[in-house]
Short mmCIF file of C-alpha atoms in Angstrom, two decimals:
data_model
loop_
_atom_site.label_atom_id
_atom_site.label_comp_id
_atom_site.label_asym_id
_atom_site.label_seq_id
_atom_site.Cartn_x
_atom_site.Cartn_y
_atom_site.Cartn_z
CA MET A 1 0.00 0.00 0.00
CA GLN A 2 1.23 3.48 -0.83
CA ALA A 3 1.65 6.11 1.85
CA ALA A 4 1.95 9.88 1.87
CA ALA A 5 3.37 12.30 4.42
CA ILE A 6 2.18 15.77 5.39
CA LEU A 7 4.87 17.98 6.93
CA LEU A 8 3.65 20.84 9.10
CA ALA A 9 6.05 23.77 8.68
CA ALA A 10 3.83 26.84 9.01
CA GLY A 11 4.92 27.79 12.52
CA GLN A 12 6.55 31.19 13.00
CA GLY A 13 9.10 29.86 15.47
CA THR A 14 8.90 32.89 17.76
CA ARG A 15 11.29 31.31 20.29
CA MET A 16 14.01 31.36 17.65
CA LYS A 17 13.78 35.16 17.58
CA SER A 18 14.66 35.12 13.89
CA ALA A 19 13.36 36.54 10.61
CA LEU A 20 14.16 33.14 9.07
CA PRO A 21 11.36 30.54 9.27
CA LYS A 22 12.20 28.06 12.00
CA THR A 23 12.47 25.02 9.76
CA LEU A 24 14.96 26.75 7.46
CA HIS A 25 17.54 26.95 10.24
CA PRO A 26 20.34 24.55 9.28
CA ILE A 27 21.62 21.45 11.01
CA ALA A 28 24.92 20.12 9.65
CA GLY A 29 24.65 22.45 6.67
CA ARG A 30 21.10 21.52 5.65
CA PRO A 31 17.76 23.16 6.59
CA MET A 32 15.69 21.29 9.16
CA VAL A 33 12.89 20.68 6.67
CA ARG A 34 15.32 19.07 4.21
CA HIS A 35 16.59 16.71 6.92
CA LEU A 36 13.06 15.47 7.52
CA LEU A 37 12.21 15.31 3.82
CA ALA A 38 15.32 13.20 3.16
CA ALA A 39 13.99 10.58 5.58
CA VAL A 40 10.42 10.92 4.31
CA GLU A 41 11.58 10.24 0.76
CA GLN A 42 12.95 6.87 1.92
CA ALA A 43 9.78 5.82 3.76
CA PHE A 44 6.86 7.40 1.88
CA ASP A 45 5.72 7.67 -1.72
CA ARG A 46 4.50 11.27 -1.62
CA ALA A 47 4.96 14.36 0.53
CA VAL A 48 3.09 17.64 0.98
CA VAL A 49 4.51 20.54 3.02
CA VAL A 50 2.26 23.03 4.83
CA VAL A 51 3.88 26.48 5.01
CA GLY A 52 2.83 29.81 6.44
CA PRO A 53 2.13 33.02 4.53
CA ASP A 54 5.14 34.79 3.01
CA MET A 55 7.55 31.86 3.24
CA PRO A 56 8.96 31.66 -0.31
CA GLY A 57 12.28 30.35 0.99
CA LEU A 58 10.53 27.45 2.67
CA GLU A 59 8.54 26.66 -0.47
CA LYS A 60 11.81 26.61 -2.42
CA ALA A 61 13.45 24.33 0.15
CA ALA A 62 10.51 21.91 -0.03
CA ALA A 63 10.72 21.55 -3.83
CA PRO A 64 9.98 19.42 -5.76
CA HIS A 65 7.34 18.48 -3.18
CA PRO A 66 4.11 20.51 -3.38
CA THR A 67 3.29 23.07 -0.72
CA VAL A 68 0.07 24.55 0.61
CA VAL A 69 -0.26 27.76 2.64
CA GLN A 70 -2.00 27.81 6.02
CA ARG A 71 -3.12 31.43 5.93
CA GLU A 72 -4.62 31.42 9.44
CA ARG A 73 -2.61 29.68 12.13
CA LEU A 74 -5.48 27.95 13.91
CA GLY A 75 -3.57 24.92 15.16
CA THR A 76 -1.97 21.72 13.95
CA GLY A 77 -5.25 19.98 13.15
CA HIS A 78 -6.26 22.89 10.98
CA ALA A 79 -2.84 22.87 9.29
CA ALA A 80 -3.09 19.18 8.42
CA LEU A 81 -6.57 19.73 7.01
CA GLN A 82 -5.20 22.34 4.58
CA ALA A 83 -3.02 19.66 2.94
CA MET A 84 -5.76 17.08 2.44
CA PRO A 85 -7.11 18.55 -0.87
CA LEU A 86 -3.69 17.91 -2.42
CA LEU A 87 -4.20 14.23 -1.56
CA GLU A 88 -7.75 14.04 -2.90
CA GLY A 89 -8.43 10.56 -4.25
CA PHE A 90 -5.29 9.16 -2.63
CA ALA A 91 -5.87 5.57 -1.54
CA GLY A 92 -3.39 4.71 1.15
CA ASP A 93 -2.07 5.80 4.52
CA VAL A 94 -1.23 9.39 5.42
CA ALA A 95 1.20 10.37 8.15
CA VAL A 96 1.35 13.87 9.62
CA LEU A 97 4.76 15.03 10.85
CA TYR A 98 6.14 18.25 12.28
CA ALA A 99 9.00 19.77 10.31
CA ASP A 100 10.73 20.85 13.52
CA ASN A 101 11.03 17.16 14.48
CA ALA A 102 13.81 17.13 11.94
CA LEU A 103 15.77 14.08 13.06
CA ILE A 104 13.19 11.30 12.73
CA SER A 105 14.87 8.45 10.86
CA ALA A 106 13.48 6.60 7.88
CA ALA A 107 13.65 3.40 9.96
CA THR A 108 11.35 4.89 12.60
CA MET A 109 8.94 6.05 9.90
CA ARG A 110 8.85 2.55 8.47
CA ARG A 111 8.09 1.14 11.94
CA LEU A 112 5.22 3.62 12.18
CA ARG A 113 3.82 2.36 8.88
CA GLU A 114 4.15 -1.25 10.00
CA ALA A 115 2.29 -0.50 13.24
CA ARG A 116 -0.46 1.25 11.31
CA ALA A 117 -0.96 -1.93 9.27
CA GLU A 118 -1.98 -3.67 12.53
CA ALA A 119 -4.17 -0.86 13.90
CA GLY A 120 -6.52 1.88 12.76
CA LEU A 121 -4.18 4.65 13.83
CA ALA A 122 -0.53 4.71 14.92
CA LEU A 123 1.45 7.48 16.54
CA LEU A 124 5.02 8.11 17.66
CA ALA A 125 5.84 8.51 21.35
CA MET A 126 8.92 8.85 23.52
CA ARG A 127 10.06 8.85 27.14
CA PRO A 128 12.21 11.99 27.44
CA ALA A 129 14.54 12.51 30.38
CA ASP A 130 12.71 15.78 31.01
CA PRO A 131 9.05 15.53 29.92
CA ALA A 132 8.84 19.33 30.19
CA LYS A 133 5.65 20.50 28.50
CA TYR A 134 5.08 17.63 26.06
CA GLY A 135 1.57 16.25 25.67
CA ARG A 136 1.00 12.98 27.56
CA VAL A 137 -0.11 9.72 25.92
CA LEU A 138 -2.92 8.05 27.87
CA THR A 139 -3.45 4.29 27.50
CA ASP A 140 -5.89 1.68 28.77
CA GLY A 141 -5.17 -1.62 30.47
CA SER A 142 -4.37 -3.33 27.16
CA GLY A 143 -1.79 -0.73 26.17
CA ALA A 144 -3.99 0.82 23.50
CA VAL A 145 -3.92 4.60 23.33
CA THR A 146 -7.14 6.29 24.45
CA ARG A 147 -6.20 9.92 23.94
CA ILE A 148 -3.48 12.53 24.15
CA VAL A 149 -3.79 15.38 26.57
CA GLU A 150 -1.81 18.56 25.97
CA TYR A 151 0.31 19.73 28.88
CA ALA A 152 -1.74 22.89 29.31
CA ASP A 153 -4.91 20.83 29.70
CA ALA A 154 -3.43 17.97 31.76
CA THR A 155 -4.05 17.26 35.43
CA ALA A 156 -1.16 16.81 37.85
CA GLU A 157 -1.70 13.03 37.69
CA GLN A 158 -1.59 13.05 33.89
CA ARG A 159 1.56 15.20 33.88
CA ALA A 160 3.28 12.50 35.94
CA ILE A 161 2.96 10.07 32.99
CA GLY A 162 6.33 9.48 31.30
CA LEU A 163 5.07 8.52 27.83
CA CYS A 164 4.99 11.69 25.74
CA ASN A 165 3.51 12.53 22.39
CA ALA A 166 5.88 13.27 19.49
CA GLY A 167 3.10 14.70 17.35
CA VAL A 168 3.27 12.19 14.49
CA VAL A 169 0.16 10.22 13.51
CA CYS A 170 -0.52 7.79 10.68
CA ALA A 171 -3.90 6.51 9.45
CA ASP A 172 -5.88 5.66 6.35
CA ALA A 173 -6.36 8.81 4.26
CA ALA A 174 -10.17 8.71 4.32
CA ASP A 175 -10.27 8.03 8.07
CA LEU A 176 -7.80 10.81 8.82
CA LEU A 177 -9.78 13.34 6.78
CA ARG A 178 -13.02 12.39 8.58
CA TRP A 179 -11.38 12.70 12.01
CA LEU A 180 -9.71 16.04 11.18
CA ARG A 181 -13.10 17.47 10.23
CA GLN A 182 -14.44 16.52 13.69
CA VAL A 183 -11.69 18.25 15.66
CA ARG A 184 -12.94 21.18 17.77
CA ASN A 185 -11.10 24.07 19.36
CA ASP A 186 -12.70 23.98 22.82
CA ASN A 187 -9.42 24.06 24.75
CA ARG A 188 -7.37 26.64 26.61
CA GLN A 189 -5.46 27.66 23.49
CA GLY A 190 -8.55 27.88 21.28
CA GLU A 191 -6.76 25.80 18.64
CA TYR A 192 -7.58 22.74 16.58
CA TYR A 193 -5.18 20.09 17.89
CA LEU A 194 -4.04 17.32 15.55
CA THR A 195 -3.71 15.11 18.61
CA ASP A 196 -7.49 15.16 19.13
CA VAL A 197 -7.86 12.70 16.25
CA VAL A 198 -6.60 10.03 18.69
CA ALA A 199 -9.59 10.39 21.02
CA ILE A 200 -11.98 10.67 18.06
CA ALA A 201 -10.62 7.45 16.55
CA ALA A 202 -10.74 5.64 19.91
CA ALA A 203 -14.36 6.75 20.39
CA GLU A 204 -15.19 5.01 17.11
CA GLY A 205 -13.72 1.81 18.49
CA VAL A 206 -10.58 2.08 16.35
CA ARG A 207 -7.46 0.58 17.90
CA VAL A 208 -4.75 3.21 18.39
CA VAL A 209 -1.16 2.16 19.10
CA ALA A 210 1.96 4.07 20.09
CA VAL A 211 5.38 3.36 18.56
CA GLU A 212 8.18 4.39 20.91
CA ALA A 213 11.37 5.89 19.50
CA PRO A 214 14.41 7.63 21.05
CA GLU A 215 14.08 11.16 22.34
CA ALA A 216 17.08 12.16 20.19
CA GLU A 217 14.94 11.52 17.10
CA LEU A 218 11.62 12.85 18.27
CA ARG A 219 12.30 15.96 20.30
CA GLY A 220 11.16 19.23 18.81
CA ILE A 221 13.54 22.05 17.88
CA ASN A 222 11.97 25.32 18.93
CA SER A 223 14.81 27.49 20.22
CA ARG A 224 18.43 28.27 19.50
CA ALA A 225 19.46 26.12 22.45
CA GLU A 226 17.47 23.14 21.13
CA LEU A 227 18.95 23.77 17.68
CA ALA A 228 22.44 23.55 19.19
CA GLU A 229 21.52 20.29 20.94
CA ALA A 230 20.25 18.83 17.67
CA GLU A 231 23.43 19.95 15.89
CA ALA A 232 25.53 18.22 18.54
CA GLU A 233 23.49 15.02 18.19
CA VAL A 234 23.86 14.99 14.40
CA GLN A 235 27.58 15.74 14.60
CA ARG A 236 28.11 12.82 16.97
CA GLY A 237 26.46 10.53 14.45
CA LEU A 238 28.44 11.90 11.49
CA ARG A 239 31.73 11.50 13.35
CA ARG A 240 30.86 7.95 14.26
CA VAL A 241 30.08 7.11 10.63
CA ALA A 242 33.36 8.68 9.46
CA MET A 243 35.41 6.64 11.92
CA ASP A 244 33.47 3.45 11.25
CA ASN A 245 34.27 3.91 7.55
CA GLY A 246 38.02 4.12 8.16
CA ALA A 247 38.87 7.77 8.88
CA THR A 248 40.98 8.89 11.83
CA LEU A 249 39.73 11.91 13.74
CA ILE A 250 42.48 13.09 16.09
CA GLN A 251 40.07 15.06 18.26
CA PRO A 252 36.58 14.02 17.11
CA GLU A 253 34.58 16.42 19.24
CA SER A 254 36.29 19.41 17.57
CA VAL A 255 35.55 18.37 13.96
CA SER A 256 32.38 19.68 12.29
CA PHE A 257 30.86 17.75 9.39
CA SER A 258 28.19 18.58 6.86
CA TYR A 259 25.34 16.18 6.21
CA ASP A 260 26.92 15.12 2.89
CA THR A 261 30.63 14.97 3.75
CA VAL A 262 32.37 11.96 2.20
CA LEU A 263 35.68 10.74 3.63
CA GLY A 264 37.68 7.86 2.17
CA ARG A 265 39.73 5.27 4.04
CA ASP A 266 42.85 6.18 5.97
CA VAL A 267 41.98 9.87 5.91
CA THR A 268 43.42 11.70 8.91
CA VAL A 269 41.58 14.79 10.16
CA GLY A 270 43.26 17.06 12.71
CA PRO A 271 41.53 19.09 15.40
CA ASN A 272 39.19 21.98 14.62
CA VAL A 273 38.55 21.13 10.98
CA VAL A 274 35.24 22.30 9.46
CA PHE A 275 33.57 20.58 6.51
CA GLY A 276 30.92 22.65 4.75
CA PRO A 277 28.45 21.13 2.27
CA GLY A 278 29.68 19.33 -0.83
CA VAL A 279 33.07 17.96 0.24
CA THR A 280 34.53 14.67 -1.00
CA VAL A 281 37.89 13.49 0.34
CA GLU A 282 39.56 10.46 -1.19
CA ASP A 283 41.76 7.85 0.52
CA GLU A 284 44.96 8.60 2.45
CA VAL A 285 44.46 12.36 2.62
CA GLU A 286 45.75 14.31 5.60
CA ILE A 287 43.77 17.37 6.69
CA ARG A 288 45.69 19.30 9.28
CA PRO A 289 44.20 21.43 12.09
CA PHE A 290 42.03 24.52 11.63
CA SER A 291 41.29 23.96 7.95
CA HIS A 292 37.93 24.82 6.35
CA LEU A 293 36.63 22.92 3.31
CA GLU A 294 33.45 23.54 1.31
CA GLY A 295 32.23 22.41 -2.12
CA CYS A 296 35.52 20.80 -3.05
CA VAL A 297 37.21 17.50 -3.96
CA VAL A 298 40.50 16.37 -2.44
CA ARG A 299 42.19 13.57 -4.33
CA HIS A 300 44.16 10.58 -3.06
CA GLY A 301 47.16 11.31 -0.86
CA ALA A 302 46.88 15.11 -0.77
CA VAL A 303 47.86 17.16 2.29
CA ILE A 304 45.72 20.10 3.38
CA GLY A 305 46.59 22.71 6.00
CA PRO A 306 46.99 23.64 8.72
CA PHE A 307 44.88 26.78 8.46
CA ALA A 308 43.93 26.16 4.81
CA ARG A 309 40.68 27.18 3.17
CA LEU A 310 39.21 25.32 0.20
CA ARG A 311 36.20 27.09 -1.31
CA PRO A 312 33.57 25.81 -3.78
CA GLY A 313 34.75 24.57 -7.14
CA THR A 314 38.20 23.55 -5.94
CA VAL A 315 39.83 20.25 -6.88
CA VAL A 316 43.09 19.31 -5.18
CA GLY A 317 44.94 16.67 -7.19
CA PRO A 318 46.63 13.49 -5.95
CA ALA A 319 49.60 14.07 -3.62
CA ALA A 320 49.22 17.86 -3.92
CA HIS A 321 49.98 20.10 -0.94
CA VAL A 322 47.93 23.07 0.27
CA GLY A 323 49.67 24.69 3.22
CA ASN A 324 49.07 27.19 5.97
CA PHE A 325 47.02 30.29 5.18
CA VAL A 326 46.41 29.23 1.59
CA GLU A 327 42.98 29.84 0.04
CA LEU A 328 41.72 28.17 -3.14
CA LYS A 329 38.49 29.11 -4.92
CA ALA A 330 37.30 27.46 -8.15
CA ALA A 331 40.87 26.27 -8.58
CA VAL A 332 42.33 23.00 -9.85
CA LEU A 333 45.66 22.07 -8.26
CA GLY A 334 47.36 19.39 -10.35
CA GLU A 335 48.96 16.18 -9.17
CA GLY A 336 51.91 16.80 -6.89
CA ALA A 337 51.59 20.58 -7.11
CA LYS A 338 52.39 22.62 -4.01
CA ALA A 339 51.07 25.87 -2.59
CA ASN A 340 52.50 25.79 0.90
CA HIS A 341 52.33 29.32 2.28
CA LEU A 342 50.21 32.48 2.38
CA THR A 343 48.66 32.25 -1.08
CA TYR A 344 45.36 32.99 -2.84
CA LEU A 345 44.54 30.96 -5.97
CA GLY A 346 41.15 31.90 -7.37
CA ASP A 347 39.74 30.84 -10.76
CA ALA A 348 43.00 29.09 -11.52
CA GLU A 349 44.35 25.93 -13.10
CA ILE A 350 47.68 24.80 -11.69
CA GLY A 351 49.59 22.11 -13.57
CA ALA A 352 51.09 18.97 -12.10
CA ARG A 353 54.21 19.44 -9.93
CA ALA A 354 54.04 23.23 -10.14
CA ASN A 355 55.39 25.10 -7.10
CA ILE A 356 53.57 28.21 -5.93
CA GLY A 357 55.75 30.48 -3.78
CA ALA A 358 54.65 32.21 -0.59
CA GLY A 359 52.53 35.31 -1.05
CA THR A 360 51.35 34.47 -4.58
CA ILE A 361 48.04 36.02 -5.62
CA THR A 362 45.91 35.39 -8.68
CA CYS A 363 44.26 38.75 -9.37
CA ASN A 364 41.09 37.22 -10.79
CA TYR A 365 38.53 40.02 -10.40
CA ASP A 366 38.58 43.30 -12.32
CA GLY A 367 35.62 44.79 -10.46
CA VAL A 368 33.08 43.44 -12.94
CA ASN A 369 34.15 40.01 -14.20
CA LYS A 370 36.20 37.07 -12.99
CA HIS A 371 39.15 35.92 -15.12
CA ARG A 372 41.18 32.72 -15.15
CA THR A 373 44.87 32.04 -14.52
CA VAL A 374 46.56 28.99 -16.05
CA ILE A 375 49.92 27.77 -14.75
CA GLY A 376 51.64 24.97 -16.62
CA GLU A 377 53.18 21.73 -15.39
CA GLY A 378 56.36 22.07 -13.40
CA ALA A 379 56.22 25.87 -13.31
CA PHE A 380 57.88 27.73 -10.44
CA ILE A 381 56.06 30.84 -9.23
CA GLY A 382 58.37 33.02 -7.17
CA SER A 383 57.33 34.38 -3.80
CA ASP A 384 55.07 37.43 -3.77
CA THR A 385 54.08 37.11 -7.42
CA ALA A 386 50.84 38.80 -8.54
CA LEU A 387 49.30 37.09 -11.57
CA VAL A 388 46.88 39.52 -13.24
CA ALA A 389 44.26 37.40 -14.98
CA PRO A 390 43.54 36.49 -17.65
CA VAL A 391 47.09 35.24 -17.90
CA LYS A 392 49.00 32.05 -18.67
CA VAL A 393 52.34 30.85 -17.34
CA GLY A 394 53.82 28.07 -19.44
CA ALA A 395 55.14 24.68 -18.44
CA ARG A 396 58.44 24.77 -16.51
CA ALA A 397 58.40 28.58 -16.58
CA ILE A 398 59.69 30.68 -13.68
CA THR A 399 58.50 34.03 -12.35
CA GLY A 400 60.88 36.15 -10.33
CA ALA A 401 60.00 36.91 -6.73
CA GLY A 402 57.96 40.07 -6.36
CA SER A 403 56.84 40.11 -9.99
CA VAL A 404 53.55 41.41 -11.37
CA ILE A 405 52.77 39.19 -14.35
CA THR A 406 50.35 40.70 -16.87
CA GLU A 407 51.34 38.90 -20.08
CA GLU A 408 51.73 35.28 -21.13
CA VAL A 409 54.95 33.57 -20.05
CA PRO A 410 56.09 30.98 -22.63
CA ASP A 411 57.12 27.43 -21.74
CA ASP A 412 60.60 27.19 -20.17
CA ALA A 413 60.93 31.00 -19.89
CA MET A 414 61.71 33.22 -16.91
CA ALA A 415 59.55 36.30 -16.38
CA ILE A 416 60.51 39.22 -14.17
CA GLY A 417 57.93 41.96 -13.85
CA ARG A 418 59.23 44.46 -11.31
CA GLY A 419 61.05 47.77 -11.22
CA ARG A 420 64.86 47.67 -11.19
CA GLN A 421 66.51 48.10 -7.84
CA VAL A 422 68.30 51.40 -7.39
CA ASN A 423 70.75 51.88 -4.53
CA LYS A 424 71.17 55.44 -3.23
CA HIS A 425 74.53 55.47 -1.48
CA GLY A 426 74.78 57.41 1.71
CA ARG A 427 71.03 57.62 2.15
CA GLY A 428 70.85 54.96 4.84
CA VAL A 429 69.77 55.44 8.48
CA LYS A 430 72.04 57.92 10.23
CA PRO A 431 72.60 57.61 13.98
CA LYS A 432 70.94 60.36 16.00
CA PRO A 433 73.32 62.54 18.02
CA ARG A 434 73.21 61.91 21.75
CA LYS A 435 71.84 64.68 23.87
#
């Protein structure tokens, strides 16, 4: 049987104190809503995202999944109801999830679907260390769920219950639509609660079951502090995966990964390294401390850092070296090439075994357009050379230290582009007379 998911993402996220919609805040380099959608895409056949008014960024992040706008924020039950017309005629189960429960795994979603196959309605629940203000899941003697009571409406006895609602429900599409239409807003908040469908279903004699999952997956992310906790949880998992796959992390807790970081075997990562989105590192690479990589590829056996920055579009070739305080942007560093000190290489192609001296700069931007620098195989770029793009330095060519290169340098040539030194005798520092 097919199944669809509705993601509720219309909340303003006032506790975030941000102009950015809550579910666009990133975890490991990816918006919350995309984390949840990635899992949904593995467990469900379709997805619909409910957004609030004036959230074009969220609609873009949800693509290619359709979105619907909840123009009045009248509660979670009302939000879910807005999505149902997009599933008109759908024959299968529908699950409703909250986009700020960003870390629910595909495996947990599949368990929810399996439980729904044995009952009329299934929901996700947890036993958090601090139940705080979660809604409580009430059960009967057989373990079946009878209803969920929101914290604000719960008695002291009900608040003492440890089983808490995670907000996710799954039922047959037609049943869910019928129950949503029966939800009322006669509660302290004056809202239409999605959770009320549990009591409505139970009143019809439908069996409702709870599927327990870890708090780390199910807890909501509603504040900056909770966002930081979720980031820490995801980072722990990413580090574990990297080490399980054969990478060495010298000081794991100091390394930050992106959701899509790929590390090969026998990669060594020093302390305080940051991986932004889109990084692939091949086998036997060493990444030394305090380096920052984003949108780049590092080939087999290369050495990066310390204090190196690789920006998007960069490819570091096999056995190449990128040293301290070197920045590469949209640059290809050939096999065995070296840029070891204090260098900026932007929009550049560096040939195999070329040596880039300290202080080299590719002057790639003229204030309007970017231009490319090409350096041939085995070339030697002297320290403090400025390469004014577009420019080409031939294979095995040399530039003198301190040169400004504005014209092509042929293969095997030496280029010196600097003013001649003039010595003015007798003009040196004269000792001051003592008083």
